[in-house]
XYZ file of C-alpha atoms in Angstrom:
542
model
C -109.908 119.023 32.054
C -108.055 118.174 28.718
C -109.749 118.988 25.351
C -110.651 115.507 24.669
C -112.657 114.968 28.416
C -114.568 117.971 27.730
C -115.515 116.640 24.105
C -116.701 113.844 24.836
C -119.073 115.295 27.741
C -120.452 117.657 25.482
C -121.085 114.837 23.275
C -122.565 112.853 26.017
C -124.870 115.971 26.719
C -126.180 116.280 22.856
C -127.026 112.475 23.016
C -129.108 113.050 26.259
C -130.961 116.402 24.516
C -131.725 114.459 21.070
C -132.408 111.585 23.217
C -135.627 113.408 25.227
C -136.334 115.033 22.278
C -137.378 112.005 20.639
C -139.257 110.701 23.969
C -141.201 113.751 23.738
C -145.064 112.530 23.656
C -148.244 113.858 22.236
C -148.894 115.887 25.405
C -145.342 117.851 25.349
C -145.386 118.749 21.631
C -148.581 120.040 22.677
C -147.352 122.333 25.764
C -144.036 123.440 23.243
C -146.420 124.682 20.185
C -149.848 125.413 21.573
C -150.008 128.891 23.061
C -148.182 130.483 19.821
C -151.623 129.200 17.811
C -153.737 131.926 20.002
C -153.204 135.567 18.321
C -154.161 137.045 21.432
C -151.199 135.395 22.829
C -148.809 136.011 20.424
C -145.806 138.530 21.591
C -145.155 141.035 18.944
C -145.245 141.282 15.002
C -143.732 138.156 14.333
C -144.908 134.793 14.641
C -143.394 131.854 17.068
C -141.295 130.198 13.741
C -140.327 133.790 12.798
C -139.123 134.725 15.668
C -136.836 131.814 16.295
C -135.385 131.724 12.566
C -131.564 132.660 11.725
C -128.494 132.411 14.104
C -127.060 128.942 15.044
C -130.615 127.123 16.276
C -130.703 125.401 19.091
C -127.436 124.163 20.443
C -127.580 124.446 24.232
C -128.865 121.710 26.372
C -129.017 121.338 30.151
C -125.310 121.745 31.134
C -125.004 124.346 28.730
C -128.066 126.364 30.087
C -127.366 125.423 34.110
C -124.113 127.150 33.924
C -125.049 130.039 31.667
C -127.327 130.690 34.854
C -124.235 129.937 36.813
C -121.806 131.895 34.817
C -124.321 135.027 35.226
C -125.050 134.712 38.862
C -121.319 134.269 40.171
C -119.877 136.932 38.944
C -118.548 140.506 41.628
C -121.281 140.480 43.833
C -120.292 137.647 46.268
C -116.887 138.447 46.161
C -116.942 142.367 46.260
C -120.430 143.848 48.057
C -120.845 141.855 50.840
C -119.222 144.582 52.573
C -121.607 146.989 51.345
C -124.079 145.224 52.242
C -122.634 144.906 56.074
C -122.335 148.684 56.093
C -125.512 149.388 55.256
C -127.674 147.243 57.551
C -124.991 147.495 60.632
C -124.666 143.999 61.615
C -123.777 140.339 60.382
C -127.228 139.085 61.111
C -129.155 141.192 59.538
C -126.383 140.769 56.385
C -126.993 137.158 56.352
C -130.835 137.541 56.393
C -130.851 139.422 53.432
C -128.924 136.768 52.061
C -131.474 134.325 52.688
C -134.385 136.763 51.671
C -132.692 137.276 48.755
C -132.379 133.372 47.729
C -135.926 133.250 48.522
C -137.461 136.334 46.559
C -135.025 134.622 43.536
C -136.801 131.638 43.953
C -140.058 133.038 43.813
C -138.943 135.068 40.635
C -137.381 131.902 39.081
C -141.170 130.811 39.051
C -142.823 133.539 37.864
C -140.268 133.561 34.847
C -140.666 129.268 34.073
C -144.314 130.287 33.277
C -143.782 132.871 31.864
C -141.223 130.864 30.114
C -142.846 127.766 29.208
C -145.390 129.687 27.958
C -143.495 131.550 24.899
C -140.404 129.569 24.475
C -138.567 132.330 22.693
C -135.617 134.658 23.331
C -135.765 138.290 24.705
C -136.845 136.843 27.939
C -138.857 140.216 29.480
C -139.558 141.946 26.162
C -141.948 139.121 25.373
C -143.338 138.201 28.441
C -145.165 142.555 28.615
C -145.531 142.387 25.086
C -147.574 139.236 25.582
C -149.592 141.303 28.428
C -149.679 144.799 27.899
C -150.420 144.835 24.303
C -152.371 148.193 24.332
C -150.751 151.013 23.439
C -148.804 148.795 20.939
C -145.354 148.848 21.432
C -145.279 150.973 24.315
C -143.857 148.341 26.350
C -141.540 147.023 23.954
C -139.501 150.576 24.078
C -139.877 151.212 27.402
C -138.451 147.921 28.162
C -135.978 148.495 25.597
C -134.533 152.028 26.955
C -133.852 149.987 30.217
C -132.495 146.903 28.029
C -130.298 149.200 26.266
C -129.334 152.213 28.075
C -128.394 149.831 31.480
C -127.584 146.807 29.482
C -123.966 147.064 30.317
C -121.211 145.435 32.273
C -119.129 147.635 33.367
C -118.695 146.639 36.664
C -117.451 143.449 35.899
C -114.867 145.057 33.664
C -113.702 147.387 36.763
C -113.354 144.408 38.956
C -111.521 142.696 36.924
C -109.160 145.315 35.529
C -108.535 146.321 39.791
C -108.037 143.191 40.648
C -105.787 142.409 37.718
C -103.961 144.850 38.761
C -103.757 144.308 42.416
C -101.995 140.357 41.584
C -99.383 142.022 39.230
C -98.289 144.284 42.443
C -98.953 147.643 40.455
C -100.905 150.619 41.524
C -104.999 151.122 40.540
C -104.545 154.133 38.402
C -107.584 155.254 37.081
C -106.558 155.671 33.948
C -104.730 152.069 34.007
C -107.831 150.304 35.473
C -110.363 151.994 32.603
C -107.800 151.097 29.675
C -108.097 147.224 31.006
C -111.342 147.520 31.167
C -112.012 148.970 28.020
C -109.711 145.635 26.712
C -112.234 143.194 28.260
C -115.504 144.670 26.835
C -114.077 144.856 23.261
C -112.123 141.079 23.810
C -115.714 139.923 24.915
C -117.612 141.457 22.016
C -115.616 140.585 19.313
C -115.155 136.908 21.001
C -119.030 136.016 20.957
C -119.048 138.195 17.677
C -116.650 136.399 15.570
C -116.287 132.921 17.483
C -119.449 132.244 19.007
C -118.655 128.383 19.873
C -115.906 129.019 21.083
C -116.912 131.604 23.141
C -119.752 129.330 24.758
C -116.567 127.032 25.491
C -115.101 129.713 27.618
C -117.896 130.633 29.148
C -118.463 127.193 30.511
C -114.725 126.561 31.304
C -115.269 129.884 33.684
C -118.609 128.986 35.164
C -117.041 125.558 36.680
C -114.469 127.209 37.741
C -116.465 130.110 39.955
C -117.897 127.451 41.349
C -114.877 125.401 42.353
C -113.366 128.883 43.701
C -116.590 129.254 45.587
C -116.559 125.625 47.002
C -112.714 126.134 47.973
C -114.062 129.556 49.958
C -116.390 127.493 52.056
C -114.422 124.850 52.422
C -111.400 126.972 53.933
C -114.627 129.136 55.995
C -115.263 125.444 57.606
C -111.157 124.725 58.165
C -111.504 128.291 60.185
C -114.286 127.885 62.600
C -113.102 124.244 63.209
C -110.253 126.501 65.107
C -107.540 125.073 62.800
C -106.069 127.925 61.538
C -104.377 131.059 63.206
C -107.509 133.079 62.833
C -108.229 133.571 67.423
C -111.905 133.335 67.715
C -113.671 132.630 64.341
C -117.211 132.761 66.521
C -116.321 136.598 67.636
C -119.057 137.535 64.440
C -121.942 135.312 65.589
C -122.062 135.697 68.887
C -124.485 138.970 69.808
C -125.111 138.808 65.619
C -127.686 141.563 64.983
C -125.949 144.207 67.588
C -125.990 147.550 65.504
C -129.075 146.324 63.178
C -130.506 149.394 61.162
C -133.319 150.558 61.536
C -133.998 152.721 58.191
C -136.108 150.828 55.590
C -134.069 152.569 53.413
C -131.272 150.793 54.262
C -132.570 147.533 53.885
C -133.630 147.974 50.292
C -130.978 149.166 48.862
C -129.023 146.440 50.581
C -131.656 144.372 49.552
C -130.697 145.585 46.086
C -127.262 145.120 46.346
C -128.127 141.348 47.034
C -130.577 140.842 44.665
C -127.917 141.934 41.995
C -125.403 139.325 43.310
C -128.247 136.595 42.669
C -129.581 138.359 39.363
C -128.843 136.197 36.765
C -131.709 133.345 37.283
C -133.923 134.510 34.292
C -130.491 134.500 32.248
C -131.920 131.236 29.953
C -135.086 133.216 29.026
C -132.964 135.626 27.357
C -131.571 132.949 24.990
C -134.499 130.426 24.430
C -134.241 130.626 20.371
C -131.031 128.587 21.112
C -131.939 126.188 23.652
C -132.681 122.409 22.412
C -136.463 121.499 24.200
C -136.696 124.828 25.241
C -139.520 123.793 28.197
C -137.843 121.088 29.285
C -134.495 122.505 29.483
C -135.837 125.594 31.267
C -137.559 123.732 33.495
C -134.424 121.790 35.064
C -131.679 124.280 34.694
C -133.257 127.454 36.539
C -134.207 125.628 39.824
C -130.893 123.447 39.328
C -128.470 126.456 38.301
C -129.829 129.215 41.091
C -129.664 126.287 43.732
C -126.499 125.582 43.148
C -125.336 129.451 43.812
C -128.123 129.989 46.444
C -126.320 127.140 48.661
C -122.595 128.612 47.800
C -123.405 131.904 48.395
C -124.439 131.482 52.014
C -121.938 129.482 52.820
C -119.358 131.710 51.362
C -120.627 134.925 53.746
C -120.070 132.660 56.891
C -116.914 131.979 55.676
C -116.054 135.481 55.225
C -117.220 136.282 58.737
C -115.341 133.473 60.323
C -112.219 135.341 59.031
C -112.390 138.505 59.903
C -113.812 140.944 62.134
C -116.622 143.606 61.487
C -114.484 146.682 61.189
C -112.560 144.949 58.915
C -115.057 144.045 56.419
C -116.264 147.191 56.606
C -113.034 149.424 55.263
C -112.527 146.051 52.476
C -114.601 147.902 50.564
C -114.576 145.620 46.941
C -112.024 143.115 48.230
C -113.592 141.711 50.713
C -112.476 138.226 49.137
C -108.881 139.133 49.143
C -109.244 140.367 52.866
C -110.500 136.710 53.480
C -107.697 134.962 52.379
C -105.293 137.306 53.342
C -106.489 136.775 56.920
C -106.401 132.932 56.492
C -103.134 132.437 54.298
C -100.945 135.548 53.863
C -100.367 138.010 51.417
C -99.443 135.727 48.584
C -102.857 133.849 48.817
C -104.801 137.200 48.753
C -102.289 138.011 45.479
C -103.539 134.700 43.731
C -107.369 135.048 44.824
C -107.072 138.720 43.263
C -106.602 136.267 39.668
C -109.559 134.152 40.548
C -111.684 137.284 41.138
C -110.532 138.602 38.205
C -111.236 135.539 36.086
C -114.488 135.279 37.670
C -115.582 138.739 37.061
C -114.301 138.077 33.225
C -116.641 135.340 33.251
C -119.804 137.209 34.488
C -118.928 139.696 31.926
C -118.762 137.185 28.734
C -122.484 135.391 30.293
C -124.124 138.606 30.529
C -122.755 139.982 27.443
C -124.303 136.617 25.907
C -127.408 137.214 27.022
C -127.951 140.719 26.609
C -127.065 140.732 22.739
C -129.520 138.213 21.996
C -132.035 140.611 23.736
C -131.187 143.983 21.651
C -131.149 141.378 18.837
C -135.163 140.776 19.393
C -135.640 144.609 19.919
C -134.099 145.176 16.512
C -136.577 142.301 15.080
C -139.767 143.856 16.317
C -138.651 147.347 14.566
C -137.597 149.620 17.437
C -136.270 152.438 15.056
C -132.420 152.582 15.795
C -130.028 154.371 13.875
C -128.702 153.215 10.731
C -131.991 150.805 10.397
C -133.120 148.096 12.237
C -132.401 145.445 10.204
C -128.581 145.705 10.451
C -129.105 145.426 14.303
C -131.370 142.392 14.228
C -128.817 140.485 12.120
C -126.174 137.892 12.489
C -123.575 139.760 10.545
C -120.952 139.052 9.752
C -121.196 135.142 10.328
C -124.223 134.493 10.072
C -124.424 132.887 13.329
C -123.884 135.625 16.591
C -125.494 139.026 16.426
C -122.502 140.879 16.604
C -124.516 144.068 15.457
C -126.373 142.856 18.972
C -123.348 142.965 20.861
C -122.086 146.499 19.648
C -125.524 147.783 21.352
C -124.318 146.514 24.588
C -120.646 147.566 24.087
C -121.387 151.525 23.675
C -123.251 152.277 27.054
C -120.659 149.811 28.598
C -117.746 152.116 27.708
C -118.881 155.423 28.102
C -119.730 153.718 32.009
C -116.497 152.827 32.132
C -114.663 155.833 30.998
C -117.240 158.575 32.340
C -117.610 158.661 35.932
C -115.079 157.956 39.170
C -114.648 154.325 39.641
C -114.875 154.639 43.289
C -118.409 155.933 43.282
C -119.468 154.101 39.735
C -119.472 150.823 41.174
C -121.853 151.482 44.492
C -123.909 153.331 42.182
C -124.427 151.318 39.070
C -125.672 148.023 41.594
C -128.379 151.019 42.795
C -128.826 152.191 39.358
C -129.574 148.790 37.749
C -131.953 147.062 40.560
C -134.433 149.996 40.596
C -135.954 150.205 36.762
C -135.529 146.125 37.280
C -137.625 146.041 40.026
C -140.242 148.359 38.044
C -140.293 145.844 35.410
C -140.449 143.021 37.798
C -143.247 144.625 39.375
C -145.334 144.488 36.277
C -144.821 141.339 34.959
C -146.195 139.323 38.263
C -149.427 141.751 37.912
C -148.947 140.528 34.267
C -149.213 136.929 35.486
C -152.367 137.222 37.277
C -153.673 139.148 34.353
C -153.038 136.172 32.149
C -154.646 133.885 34.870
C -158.102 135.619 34.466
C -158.031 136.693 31.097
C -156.520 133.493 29.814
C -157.786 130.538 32.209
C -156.989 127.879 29.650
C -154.337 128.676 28.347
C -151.447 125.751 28.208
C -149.109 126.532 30.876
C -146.305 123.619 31.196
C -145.030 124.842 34.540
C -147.233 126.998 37.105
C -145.918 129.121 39.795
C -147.537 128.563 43.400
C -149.684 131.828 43.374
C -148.568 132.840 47.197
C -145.075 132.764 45.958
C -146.295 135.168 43.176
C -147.796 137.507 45.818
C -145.466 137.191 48.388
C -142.824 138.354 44.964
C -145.270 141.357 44.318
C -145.210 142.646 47.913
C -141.493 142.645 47.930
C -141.347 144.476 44.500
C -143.615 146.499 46.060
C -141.601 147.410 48.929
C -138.202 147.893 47.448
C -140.312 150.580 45.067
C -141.280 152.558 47.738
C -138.661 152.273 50.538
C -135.270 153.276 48.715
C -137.179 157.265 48.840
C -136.998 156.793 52.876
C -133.993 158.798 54.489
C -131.618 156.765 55.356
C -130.060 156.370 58.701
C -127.181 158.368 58.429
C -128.838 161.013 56.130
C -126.692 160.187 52.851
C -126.948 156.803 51.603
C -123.584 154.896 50.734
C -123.084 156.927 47.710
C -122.001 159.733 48.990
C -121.372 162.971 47.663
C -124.771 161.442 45.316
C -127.977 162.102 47.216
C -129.331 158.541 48.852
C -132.685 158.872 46.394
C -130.951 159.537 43.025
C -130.426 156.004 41.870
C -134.133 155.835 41.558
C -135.062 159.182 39.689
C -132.308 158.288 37.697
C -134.001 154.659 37.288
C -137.439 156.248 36.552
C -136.301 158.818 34.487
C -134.505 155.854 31.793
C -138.058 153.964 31.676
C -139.662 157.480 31.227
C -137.158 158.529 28.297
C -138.663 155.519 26.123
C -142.021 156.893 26.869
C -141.143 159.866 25.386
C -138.788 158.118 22.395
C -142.429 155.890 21.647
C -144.464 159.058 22.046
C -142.071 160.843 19.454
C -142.234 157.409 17.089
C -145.286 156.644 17.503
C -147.735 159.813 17.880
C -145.694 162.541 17.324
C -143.527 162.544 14.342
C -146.522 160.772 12.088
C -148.888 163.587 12.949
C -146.538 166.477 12.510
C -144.873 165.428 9.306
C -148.471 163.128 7.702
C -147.639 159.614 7.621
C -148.778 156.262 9.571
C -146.702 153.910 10.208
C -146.874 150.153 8.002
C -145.314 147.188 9.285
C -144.137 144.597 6.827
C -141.392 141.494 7.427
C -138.431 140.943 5.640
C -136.582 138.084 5.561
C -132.564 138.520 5.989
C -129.768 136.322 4.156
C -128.812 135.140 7.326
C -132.582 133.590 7.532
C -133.405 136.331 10.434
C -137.037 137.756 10.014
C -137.381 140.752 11.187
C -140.123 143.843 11.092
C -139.555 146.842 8.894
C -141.930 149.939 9.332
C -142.397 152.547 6.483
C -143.996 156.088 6.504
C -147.063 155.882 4.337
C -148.003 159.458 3.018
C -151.587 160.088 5.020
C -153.668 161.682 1.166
């Protein structure tokens, strides 16, 4: 697409925003401002026109915000674990119907998260939603949230795929010191990129989203050319006839495959994290969530039959994170599974600039409320040094993403960090759909521009439920599939991150003020970037 093309549909899109913007009628303006006018409603210190001050404003519309979702979903997952996934549930059936219980439990989240959504139009997308609920102890459940936020707010994995399969097209050997050092370029290209050049890093990060999906749409289109009986591949049926021989039957098994998938599809709430920047925030949400996770749901299916068609079990099982390359390799050769090693790569690049995105806009809103980090909060809640991307933001998520990178063996890492992120997720996830029926009975009337289906919310909170309590079941074969790790140390590990900001809030909070004789004042400040953000001083207790 040449400069120009892509100009002038970016112009076309900012005509369409301002153009509903203007359409907007008494009843919308309503829905956008009313529930920030309740104080009982109102997440954390600052108000709804405080929060949303400083940075860029509002400069993503629909297209924009469908393939941020995009750009976040498509990223490793479908290319690299459904082999994991295989191995761990034993056969292709059961693989495929975790595929399709994990479109549907997205779905149901995607929901939960527009009314949520809707409902307080502004950026940090979780962080608000418990500090709207659980507002007693105060700020407990901003710091738990934002040990999890923080401390697995990294993309390392992305980085590893990319650096292996970088290396993998260029014919050289996966040294692990070679993969980490590319690695460690893409995190620091990526945070200096959104940092310093924040347009033009949204430019990219569309550019890469349409391509995903045109790599995606080129993977089911070849899976269809195979089980036509075109191509060389002898009996592209062999996998779906007798589909769910060698099922498991561990629950253990299933959820932390179920994990494994959910991670490939997490990404759907990725607009929530970024509302302060979103032109008609409700509006937009509204149509790019359903629009953005369809659009993967559909390819993602279609991609696993297509990576079925080609090859048999066995071999999907040894392709360990290449299960892509094995694909085409099957279907066209060595060279082809060379060149798809590039696509991966530039795919997993691409999950790793949309999460990055997100995620700094999220530590941004931690620093605002006055989570004490070092050196201040206020030079983490600011745009320095353009005034426009919180590159301050960005170095939070670049320091847990290298020492990932450069601290543990990349062949267990990457099994492990999928485990290590779902768990404390699903925690969270767990208590913001009790949240939502909270809100329902203690707030009846309050505006709500979109409203889940409550059976989708419950049938959301059993699953949540579930995939708490099953991953502490032994496994099949006794040891999980992260081996020499025990199968159940993902989730202490999980549970002992959201239990570390316990302790960091009880020390904040409680502790430190009654040992040393102060409380705690809040007062705002107001940046030169135009940021507000909360400062707390110790006022001497006489």
């Amino acid at each position: 697409m040449s400069t120009k093309s892509r100009l002038s549909k970016q112009q076309e899109e900012d005509q369409d925003d301002r153009a509903s913007e203007l359409q907007l009628n008494e009843k919308d303006q309503r829905i956008q401002k009313q529930p920030n006018d309740d104080a009982d409603l109102n997440p954390g210190e600052l108000t709804f026109e405080e929060d949303t001050a400083g940075g860029m404003g509002r400069y993503l519309g629909v297209t924009s915000c469908t393939l941020l979702i995009v750009g976040r979903i498509i990223g490793t997952g479908i290319f690299s674990t459904p082999s994991s996934i295989l191995s761990g549930v034993g056969s292709i059936g059961a693989s495929l119907m975790l595929w399709v219980l994990g479109f549907l439990l997205s779905f149901c989240g995607l929901f939960i998260w527009l009314e949520f959504g809707t409902m307080f139009p502004r950026s940090g997308g979780e962080k608000v939603y418990l500090e709207a609920v659980y507002r007693k102890p105060r700020y407990l459940a901003t710091v738990v949230f934002a040990a999890n936020a923080i401390l697995l707010g990294f993309t390392a994995s992305g980085c590893i795929v990319f650096a292996s399969n970088i290396l993998v097209a260029a014919g050289q050997p996966v040294g692990r010191w070679t993969e980490r050092g590319i690695a460690l370029g893409v995190i620091f290209f990526v945070t200096l990129l959104h940092g310093l050049a924040p347009k033009t890093g949204v430019l990219i990060m569309n550019s890469l989203s349409i391509f995903k999906i045109v790599i995606l749409l080129f993977v089911v289109v070849t899976g269809w050319v195979v089980l036509s009986g075109k191509t060389h591949i002898a009996d592209p049926h062999y996998n779906f006839r007798d589909a769910f021989a060698g099922s498991s039957t561990s629950s253990n098994d299933y959820a932390t495959a179920t994990f494994k998938v959910l991670n490939a599809y997490a990404g759907w709430s990725n607009v929530n994290y970024v509302m302060n920047n979103v032109r008609n925030p409700v509006r937009t949400l509204k149509i790019a969530g359903p629009l953005g996770l369809g659009i993967c749901a559909v390819l993602y299916l279609l991609a696993n039959v297509a990576y079925f068609s080609a090859a048999t079990k066995a071999e999907i099982d040894k392709s360990g994170v290449t299960v892509a390359a094995l694909f085409f390799g099957n279907v066209f050769g060595s060279v082809a599974e060379r060149a798809l090693s590039v696509f991966i790569a530039l795919s997993a690049l691409g999950n790793v600039i949309t999460v990055t995105f997100a995620a700094s806009r999220v530590n941004q809103e931690l620093a605002k409320e006055g989570i004490p980090l070092p050196f201040g909060n206020k030079f983490w809640a600011s745009n320095w040094p353009t005034g426009k991307s919180p590159l301050p933001g960005l170095i939070i998520h670049l320091i847990p993403s290298v020492i990932v990178i450069i601290a543990p063996p990349p062949n267990i890492v990457y099994p492990f960090i999928l485990d290590v992120e779902g768990y404390p997720q699903q925690i969270v996830n767990f208590f913001i759909v009790i949240g939502l029926f909270y809100l329902r009975w203690k707030k009846p009337d309050a505006v709500r521009p979109f409203k889940v289906w409550w059976p989708l919310a419950v049938f959301f909170l059993a699953a949540a439920s579930f995939l708490l309590v099953a991953p502490f079941l032994k496994p099949a074969n006794g040891v999980g599939d992260t081996p020499p790790l025990p199968y159940y140390l993902y989730c202490l590990v999980g549970i002992g991150i959201l239990l570390s900001g316990v302790l960091y809030w009880a020390a904040w909070r409680i502790m430190m003020p009654k040992v040393f004789g102060y409380e705690l004042v809040p007062r705002k400040e107001r940046l030169d970037d135009g940021t507000v953000v909360t400062v707390f001083s110790n006022k001497k207790i006489q």
